[in-house]
GROMACS .gro file of C-alpha atoms in nm:
model
  396
    1MET     CA    1  10.918  14.469  10.001
    2ASN     CA    2  11.280  14.464  10.103
    3SER     CA    3  11.356  14.093  10.126
    4SER     CA    4  11.674  14.158  10.323
    5ALA     CA    5  11.452  14.246  10.619
    6ASN     CA    6  11.345  13.884  10.631
    7SER     CA    7  11.687  13.721  10.632
    8HIS     CA    8  11.584  13.532  10.946
    9ALA     CA    9  11.365  13.319  10.719
   10PHE     CA   10  11.675  13.144  10.583
   11ALA     CA   11  11.696  12.943  10.905
   12LEU     CA   12  11.416  12.807  11.120
   13THR     CA   13  11.404  12.893  11.488
   14PRO     CA   14  11.415  12.601  11.734
   15ASP     CA   15  11.041  12.641  11.795
   16GLN     CA   16  10.966  12.633  11.423
   17GLN     CA   17  11.183  12.324  11.374
   18ASN     CA   18  11.008  12.154  11.666
   19LEU     CA   19  10.670  12.240  11.513
   20MET     CA   20  10.772  12.089  11.181
   21ASP     CA   21  10.906  11.777  11.354
   22TYR     CA   22  10.579  11.748  11.549
   23ALA     CA   23  10.372  11.769  11.230
   24ASP     CA   24  10.611  11.529  11.054
   25ARG     CA   25  10.569  11.264  11.325
   26PHE     CA   26  10.191  11.291  11.311
   27ALA     CA   27  10.187  11.271  10.931
   28ARG     CA   28  10.430  10.978  10.920
   29GLU     CA   29  10.245  10.779  11.185
   30GLN     CA   30   9.882  10.870  11.112
   31LEU     CA   31   9.855  10.993  10.752
   32TYR     CA   32  10.114  10.790  10.561
   33PRO     CA   33   9.935  10.457  10.625
   34LEU     CA   34   9.622  10.603  10.460
   35CYS     CA   35   9.791  10.691  10.129
   36GLU     CA   36   9.731  10.369   9.940
   37LYS     CA   37   9.362  10.344  10.022
   38MET     CA   38   9.308  10.713   9.948
   39ASP     CA   39   9.479  10.679   9.609
   40ASN     CA   40   9.317  10.351   9.506
   41GLU     CA   41   8.964  10.434   9.613
   42GLU     CA   42   8.960  10.817   9.616
   43TRP     CA   43   8.866  10.766   9.980
   44TRP     CA   44   8.860  11.040  10.244
   45PRO     CA   45   8.930  10.972  10.617
   46GLN     CA   46   8.658  11.198  10.753
   47ASP     CA   47   8.751  11.177  11.124
   48THR     CA   48   9.116  11.275  11.078
   49PHE     CA   49   9.050  11.650  11.078
   50LYS     CA   50   8.897  11.613  11.425
   51GLU     CA   51   9.214  11.443  11.549
   52MET     CA   52   9.424  11.723  11.402
   53GLY     CA   53   9.200  11.979  11.568
   54LYS     CA   54   9.268  11.820  11.906
   55LEU     CA   55   9.642  11.838  11.839
   56GLY     CA   56   9.641  12.205  11.739
   57LEU     CA   57   9.707  12.134  11.372
   58LEU     CA   58   9.396  12.310  11.241
   59GLY     CA   59   9.311  12.679  11.248
   60VAL     CA   60   9.684  12.737  11.259
   61THR     CA   61   9.670  13.109  11.177
   62VAL     CA   62   9.353  13.181  11.377
   63PRO     CA   63   9.385  13.336  11.725
   64GLU     CA   64   9.322  13.113  12.024
   65GLN     CA   65   9.004  13.302  12.118
   66TYR     CA   66   8.835  13.148  11.813
   67GLY     CA   67   8.980  12.802  11.869
   68GLY     CA   68   9.297  12.836  11.661
   69ALA     CA   69   9.667  12.806  11.732
   70GLY     CA   70   9.760  13.171  11.673
   71LEU     CA   71  10.064  13.097  11.458
   72SER     CA   72  10.204  13.269  11.148
   73ILE     CA   73  10.164  13.189  10.778
   74LEU     CA   74  10.525  13.067  10.779
   75GLU     CA   75  10.452  12.821  11.057
   76ALA     CA   76  10.138  12.704  10.876
   77GLY     CA   77  10.355  12.646  10.570
   78LEU     CA   78  10.599  12.436  10.771
   79ILE     CA   79  10.314  12.215  10.894
   80LEU     CA   80  10.191  12.179  10.537
   81GLN     CA   81  10.539  12.087  10.411
   82ALA     CA   82  10.565  11.812  10.672
   83ILE     CA   83  10.220  11.672  10.589
   84SER     CA   84  10.301  11.680  10.217
   85ARG     CA   85  10.606  11.457  10.267
   86TRP     CA   86  10.384  11.172  10.382
   87ASN     CA   87  10.041  11.226  10.230
   88HIS     CA   88  10.023  11.499   9.969
   89ALA     CA   89   9.656  11.428   9.890
   90PHE     CA   90   9.562  11.493  10.250
   91ALA     CA   91   9.787  11.800  10.252
   92LEU     CA   92   9.594  11.951   9.961
   93SER     CA   93   9.265  11.916  10.147
   94TRP     CA   94   9.428  12.054  10.463
   95VAL     CA   95   9.547  12.371  10.292
   96ALA     CA   96   9.212  12.422  10.115
   97HIS     CA   97   9.043  12.402  10.453
   98ASP     CA   98   9.290  12.583  10.674
   99ASN     CA   99   9.414  12.855  10.441
  100LEU     CA  100   9.172  12.909  10.154
  101CYS     CA  101   8.869  12.893  10.382
  102VAL     CA  102   8.954  12.933  10.752
  103ASN     CA  103   9.232  13.192  10.720
  104SER     CA  104   9.018  13.400  10.486
  105LEU     CA  105   8.716  13.384  10.717
  106TYR     CA  106   8.928  13.515  11.002
  107ASN     CA  107   9.098  13.790  10.801
  108ASN     CA  108   8.786  13.917  10.626
  109GLY     CA  109   8.495  13.806  10.842
  110ASN     CA  110   8.283  14.018  11.074
  111GLU     CA  111   8.262  13.921  11.440
  112MET     CA  112   7.945  13.717  11.385
  113ILE     CA  113   8.113  13.509  11.116
  114ARG     CA  114   8.422  13.459  11.328
  115GLN     CA  115   8.231  13.346  11.636
  116LYS     CA  116   7.980  13.130  11.450
  117TYR     CA  117   8.208  12.943  11.213
  118LEU     CA  118   8.572  12.950  11.323
  119PRO     CA  119   8.552  12.734  11.640
  120LYS     CA  120   8.400  12.435  11.456
  121LEU     CA  121   8.634  12.478  11.161
  122CYS     CA  122   8.935  12.494  11.394
  123SER     CA  123   8.825  12.185  11.585
  124GLY     CA  124   8.777  11.984  11.268
  125GLU     CA  125   8.408  11.931  11.335
  126TRP     CA  126   8.341  12.122  11.014
  127THR     CA  127   8.536  12.114  10.687
  128GLY     CA  128   8.578  12.421  10.468
  129CYS     CA  129   8.630  12.486  10.099
  130LEU     CA  130   8.668  12.778   9.855
  131GLY     CA  131   8.434  12.817   9.557
  132LEU     CA  132   8.593  13.039   9.292
  133THR     CA  133   8.668  12.848   8.969
  134GLU     CA  134   8.381  12.786   8.728
  135PRO     CA  135   8.343  12.572   8.412
  136GLY     CA  136   8.401  12.882   8.197
  137ALA     CA  137   8.608  13.085   8.442
  138GLY     CA  138   8.952  12.951   8.532
  139SER     CA  139   9.249  13.182   8.488
  140ASP     CA  140   8.999  13.467   8.431
  141ALA     CA  141   8.803  13.368   8.739
  142LEU     CA  142   8.673  13.717   8.813
  143GLY     CA  143   8.611  13.860   8.468
  144SER     CA  144   8.436  13.547   8.335
  145MET     CA  145   8.237  13.467   8.650
  146ARG     CA  146   7.875  13.370   8.580
  147THR     CA  147   7.758  13.274   8.928
  148LYS     CA  148   7.524  13.553   9.036
  149ALA     CA  149   7.363  13.672   9.356
  150VAL     CA  150   7.063  13.905   9.364
  151ARG     CA  151   6.968  14.090   9.679
  152ASP     CA  152   6.625  14.027   9.825
  153GLY     CA  153   6.584  14.225  10.147
  154ASN     CA  154   6.825  14.089  10.408
  155GLU     CA  155   6.926  13.797  10.188
  156TYR     CA  156   7.097  13.727   9.860
  157ILE     CA  157   6.963  13.462   9.621
  158LEU     CA  158   7.257  13.271   9.475
  159ASN     CA  159   7.253  13.084   9.141
  160GLY     CA  160   7.540  12.929   8.947
  161SER     CA  161   7.808  12.662   8.971
  162LYS     CA  162   8.171  12.609   9.068
  163ILE     CA  163   8.407  12.334   8.952
  164TYR     CA  164   8.737  12.172   9.057
  165ILE     CA  165   8.656  12.262   9.417
  166THR     CA  166   8.890  12.091   9.664
  167ASN     CA  167   8.688  11.957   9.961
  168GLY     CA  168   8.365  12.045   9.776
  169PRO     CA  169   8.201  11.702   9.822
  170ILE     CA  170   8.279  11.688  10.196
  171ALA     CA  171   8.257  12.054  10.299
  172ASP     CA  172   8.025  12.198  10.563
  173ILE     CA  173   8.123  12.558  10.487
  174CYS     CA  174   8.198  12.706  10.146
  175LEU     CA  175   8.341  13.050  10.073
  176VAL     CA  176   8.160  13.137   9.750
  177TYR     CA  177   8.221  13.427   9.512
  178ALA     CA  178   7.936  13.561   9.300
  179LYS     CA  179   7.859  13.857   9.075
  180THR     CA  180   7.639  14.107   9.256
  181GLN     CA  181   7.691  14.402   9.018
  182PRO     CA  182   7.700  14.269   8.658
  183GLY     CA  183   7.880  14.483   8.405
  184ARG     CA  184   8.173  14.579   8.626
  185GLY     CA  185   8.417  14.333   8.469
  186SER     CA  186   8.637  14.174   8.733
  187LYS     CA  187   8.471  14.383   9.005
  188GLY     CA  188   8.116  14.394   9.140
  189ILE     CA  189   8.173  14.059   9.311
  190THR     CA  190   8.074  13.963   9.665
  191ALA     CA  191   8.214  13.686   9.885
  192PHE     CA  192   7.963  13.481  10.084
  193VAL     CA  193   7.998  13.225  10.363
  194VAL     CA  194   7.761  12.943  10.267
  195GLU     CA  195   7.655  12.645  10.477
  196THR     CA  196   7.632  12.339  10.254
  197SER     CA  197   7.327  12.211  10.445
  198TRP     CA  198   7.118  12.505  10.322
  199PRO     CA  199   6.845  12.437  10.061
  200GLY     CA  200   6.973  12.500   9.710
  201PHE     CA  201   7.327  12.372   9.764
  202LYS     CA  202   7.413  12.060   9.564
  203VAL     CA  203   7.723  11.857   9.485
  204ALA     CA  204   7.667  11.793   9.115
  205GLN     CA  205   7.951  11.542   9.087
  206LYS     CA  206   8.267  11.421   9.253
  207LEU     CA  207   8.557  11.440   9.009
  208GLN     CA  208   8.817  11.167   8.964
  209LYS     CA  209   9.172  11.291   8.920
  210MET     CA  210   9.507  11.168   8.794
  211GLY     CA  211   9.683  11.266   9.116
  212PHE     CA  212   9.600  11.384   9.469
  213ARG     CA  213   9.322  11.128   9.439
  214GLY     CA  214   9.223  11.102   9.804
  215SER     CA  215   9.160  11.475   9.820
  216GLN     CA  216   8.794  11.517   9.735
  217THR     CA  217   8.723  11.743   9.436
  218GLY     CA  218   8.382  11.829   9.300
  219GLU     CA  219   8.142  12.045   9.105
  220LEU     CA  220   7.905  12.254   9.315
  221VAL     CA  221   7.569  12.394   9.205
  222PHE     CA  222   7.363  12.670   9.367
  223GLU     CA  223   6.991  12.687   9.285
  224ASP     CA  224   6.806  12.978   9.445
  225LEU     CA  225   7.022  12.940   9.753
  226ARG     CA  226   6.942  13.211  10.007
  227VAL     CA  227   7.236  13.363  10.196
  228PRO     CA  228   7.189  13.616  10.479
  229VAL     CA  229   7.351  13.955  10.419
  230ASP     CA  230   7.532  13.903  10.751
  231ASN     CA  231   7.724  13.621  10.579
  232ILE     CA  232   7.901  13.856  10.340
  233LEU     CA  233   8.277  13.825  10.377
  234GLY     CA  234   8.452  14.158  10.346
  235GLU     CA  235   8.258  14.440  10.182
  236GLU     CA  236   7.950  14.408   9.963
  237HIS     CA  237   8.045  14.423   9.591
  238GLU     CA  238   8.416  14.434   9.688
  239GLY     CA  239   8.488  14.062   9.687
  240HIS     CA  240   8.765  14.109   9.432
  241LYS     CA  241   8.976  14.251   9.714
  242VAL     CA  242   8.921  13.935   9.920
  243VAL     CA  243   9.015  13.723   9.618
  244MET     CA  244   9.335  13.909   9.535
  245SER     CA  245   9.470  13.926   9.889
  246GLY     CA  246   9.381  13.560   9.942
  247LEU     CA  247   9.549  13.446   9.620
  248ASP     CA  248   9.887  13.584   9.725
  249VAL     CA  249   9.868  13.395  10.053
  250GLU     CA  250   9.739  13.086   9.873
  251ARG     CA  251  10.032  13.087   9.628
  252ALA     CA  252  10.281  13.126   9.910
  253MET     CA  253  10.110  12.840  10.096
  254ILE     CA  254  10.088  12.598   9.804
  255ALA     CA  255  10.465  12.618   9.749
  256PRO     CA  256  10.543  12.399  10.057
  257VAL     CA  257  10.333  12.117   9.907
  258ASN     CA  258  10.593  12.100   9.629
  259VAL     CA  259  10.876  12.100   9.882
  260GLY     CA  260  10.729  11.814  10.085
  261ILE     CA  261  10.668  11.600   9.777
  262ALA     CA  262  11.020  11.671   9.652
  263GLU     CA  263  11.175  11.580   9.987
  264ARG     CA  264  10.998  11.245   9.991
  265THR     CA  265  11.097  11.182   9.629
  266LEU     CA  266  11.465  11.235   9.709
  267GLU     CA  267  11.443  11.013  10.015
  268LEU     CA  268  11.287  10.729   9.814
  269SER     CA  269  11.539  10.776   9.531
  270VAL     CA  270  11.839  10.757   9.766
  271GLU     CA  271  11.700  10.444   9.931
  272TYR     CA  272  11.633  10.280   9.595
  273ALA     CA  273  11.972  10.372   9.453
  274LYS     CA  274  12.143  10.214   9.754
  275THR     CA  275  11.955   9.885   9.722
  276ARG     CA  276  11.894   9.835   9.349
  277GLU     CA  277  12.175   9.634   9.189
  278GLN     CA  278  12.271   9.623   8.821
  279PHE     CA  279  12.592   9.508   8.656
  280GLY     CA  280  12.704   9.360   8.987
  281LYS     CA  281  12.684   9.681   9.191
  282THR     CA  282  12.426   9.921   9.334
  283ILE     CA  283  12.310  10.191   9.098
  284ALA     CA  284  12.417  10.446   9.361
  285SER     CA  285  12.772  10.385   9.242
  286PHE     CA  286  12.688  10.507   8.890
  287GLN     CA  287  12.793  10.866   8.832
  288MET     CA  288  12.486  10.951   8.623
  289VAL     CA  289  12.259  10.841   8.909
  290GLN     CA  290  12.472  11.040   9.152
  291SER     CA  291  12.436  11.343   8.924
  292ARG     CA  292  12.057  11.319   8.937
  293LEU     CA  293  12.059  11.286   9.316
  294ALA     CA  294  12.289  11.586   9.353
  295ASP     CA  295  12.065  11.798   9.131
  296MET     CA  296  11.758  11.694   9.330
  297TYR     CA  297  11.926  11.791   9.658
  298VAL     CA  298  12.028  12.136   9.532
  299TRP     CA  299  11.683  12.206   9.391
  300ILE     CA  300  11.517  12.111   9.720
  301GLU     CA  301  11.750  12.330   9.924
  302THR     CA  302  11.682  12.632   9.702
  303MET     CA  303  11.308  12.558   9.708
  304LYS     CA  304  11.310  12.564  10.088
  305THR     CA  305  11.508  12.886  10.110
  306PHE     CA  306  11.286  13.076   9.866
  307CYS     CA  307  10.961  12.924   9.988
  308TRP     CA  308  11.026  12.999  10.355
  309GLN     CA  309  11.143  13.352  10.284
  310VAL     CA  310  10.827  13.438  10.090
  311LEU     CA  311  10.609  13.276  10.357
  312ALA     CA  312  10.782  13.496  10.615
  313GLU     CA  313  10.720  13.803  10.401
  314VAL     CA  314  10.351  13.720  10.365
  315SER     CA  315  10.334  13.665  10.740
  316HIS     CA  316  10.447  14.023  10.800
  317ILE     CA  317  10.227  14.212  10.555
  318ASP     CA  318   9.883  14.355  10.599
  319GLU     CA  319   9.676  14.118  10.387
  320ALA     CA  320   9.460  14.409  10.278
  321THR     CA  321   9.759  14.533  10.077
  322ALA     CA  322   9.827  14.200   9.911
  323GLY     CA  323   9.734  14.134   9.550
  324ARG     CA  324   9.964  14.399   9.407
  325GLY     CA  325  10.322  14.518   9.414
  326GLU     CA  326  10.634  14.319   9.486
  327ILE     CA  327  10.470  14.066   9.719
  328HIS     CA  328  10.227  13.982   9.436
  329ALA     CA  329  10.523  13.898   9.213
  330ARG     CA  330  10.720  13.715   9.480
  331THR     CA  331  10.437  13.482   9.580
  332ALA     CA  332  10.382  13.400   9.212
  333ALA     CA  333  10.757  13.341   9.173
  334SER     CA  334  10.772  13.116   9.479
  335ILE     CA  335  10.500  12.878   9.366
  336MET     CA  336  10.618  12.886   9.004
  337TYR     CA  337  10.975  12.799   9.097
  338CYS     CA  338  10.878  12.531   9.349
  339ALA     CA  339  10.631  12.367   9.109
  340ASP     CA  340  10.888  12.370   8.828
  341MET     CA  341  11.159  12.221   9.048
  342CYS     CA  342  10.919  11.963   9.190
  343ASN     CA  343  10.837  11.856   8.835
  344ARG     CA  344  11.207  11.809   8.759
  345ILE     CA  345  11.269  11.623   9.084
  346LEU     CA  346  10.977  11.387   9.023
  347ASP     CA  347  11.100  11.322   8.670
  348ASN     CA  348  11.445  11.233   8.805
  349GLY     CA  349  11.292  11.019   9.076
  350VAL     CA  350  11.099  10.807   8.828
  351GLN     CA  351  11.407  10.778   8.606
  352ILE     CA  352  11.614  10.649   8.898
  353HIS     CA  353  11.341  10.399   8.988
  354GLY     CA  354  11.315  10.284   8.626
  355GLY     CA  355  11.029  10.041   8.560
  356THR     CA  356  10.938  10.033   8.927
  357GLY     CA  357  10.856  10.403   8.915
  358TYR     CA  358  10.618  10.347   8.623
  359ILE     CA  359  10.403  10.093   8.806
  360TRP     CA  360  10.078  10.243   8.935
  361GLU     CA  361  10.098  10.083   9.279
  362SER     CA  362  10.443  10.222   9.363
  363GLU     CA  363  10.482  10.522   9.591
  364MET     CA  364  10.708  10.686   9.335
  365ASN     CA  365  10.430  10.662   9.077
  366ARG     CA  366  10.178  10.809   9.320
  367LEU     CA  367  10.410  11.103   9.382
  368PHE     CA  368  10.478  11.151   9.011
  369ARG     CA  369  10.107  11.181   8.932
  370SER     CA  370  10.092  11.489   9.156
  371THR     CA  371  10.314  11.705   8.938
  372LYS     CA  372  10.081  11.879   8.692
  373LEU     CA  373   9.823  12.002   8.941
  374LEU     CA  374  10.090  12.211   9.111
  375GLU     CA  375  10.157  12.388   8.780
  376ILE     CA  376   9.786  12.456   8.725
  377GLY     CA  377   9.622  12.523   9.062
  378ALA     CA  378   9.638  12.864   9.234
  379GLY     CA  379   9.706  13.023   8.897
  380THR     CA  380   9.876  12.843   8.609
  381THR     CA  381  10.246  12.878   8.535
  382GLU     CA  382  10.151  13.116   8.254
  383VAL     CA  383   9.948  13.338   8.488
  384ARG     CA  384  10.233  13.339   8.739
  385LYS     CA  385  10.471  13.460   8.466
  386MET     CA  386  10.225  13.733   8.368
  387ILE     CA  387  10.213  13.855   8.729
  388ILE     CA  388  10.592  13.861   8.759
  389ALA     CA  389  10.641  14.033   8.423
  390GLY     CA  390  10.368  14.284   8.506
  391GLU     CA  391  10.550  14.386   8.821
  392LEU     CA  392  10.887  14.407   8.643
  393LEU     CA  393  10.743  14.627   8.366
  394SER     CA  394  10.533  14.844   8.595
  395ASP     CA  395  10.614  15.215   8.613
  396GLN     CA  396  10.522  15.224   8.983
   0.00000   0.00000   0.00000
């Protein structure tokens, strides 16, 4: 893709800036006060999605006829960036619901699926999740997949398990991938829309994490769970296409989480530097502290520019063509760069805060504990480099 065609992405339109400001106010006023309880208790505010649904902050990329807001991937990313500034744990659950589940259901679902599931997911009455990763299938999620589904008339019988599933313990709807044609390697997979109330669906355990603690993460088990054939997402046995197109969008969408966390880290670091006194003066007067702050600012500005541009590019492609070519490399590059810079910014933030940043209860510490997940989820840094190198070395 010719990135010069998307030069408008370097600056937000007034409407996009207003949307981000709107989401920022909501997150600052309604989500930020929940952070401490969510982190301390791994607690989830179950009614908040319904409030967001009323405000048009769910189903962002879904057309209005199904209850959504009808906005672009870029605009969804701006909302996510604003939420991430104030409550990154909530932001992770939001993107798992709104992008990994809801956006995929709209893009790949038949009309029955769209009409049956999207309105309640867009209103926040239902929560969605994506079930791809398994205990033995992480970076090689497709090739090593062991969850299987066997056809029985107009139903499939699903057996297997998924792990590290964001929203898994609280979800009403789960987009599940399973092998339906064993022996085809990373193909022969089908995507299913599963209702978690159906017999055979179990939450085996809720997992406790180092960071993003309020975002609920779990292990899911399927035991002879029957799924109607009508609930197949995309084409039967062609679920790998749904996965690959969705992963590009997911990587582009996870990048703004890094940006929001980094923005909040810089804000806290500037405030602390201006008020913390040592040797008879504020540490903001020390050139080495100023150097760290300047680096953090530059990294954030470049993160925003790259992140927004790639989001704009994803917004303008046919998602059926995603998962290969230049956009495949650019989405991997966007999340890799943003996660790497976020790591550096968080490291500088803790260093500026000194001992205060190392105390568990501090906001700086809570932010710092988020860093590694962003270098692992949606494809590890190593996988992202493989994708980029593969595109660079391709003969196509």
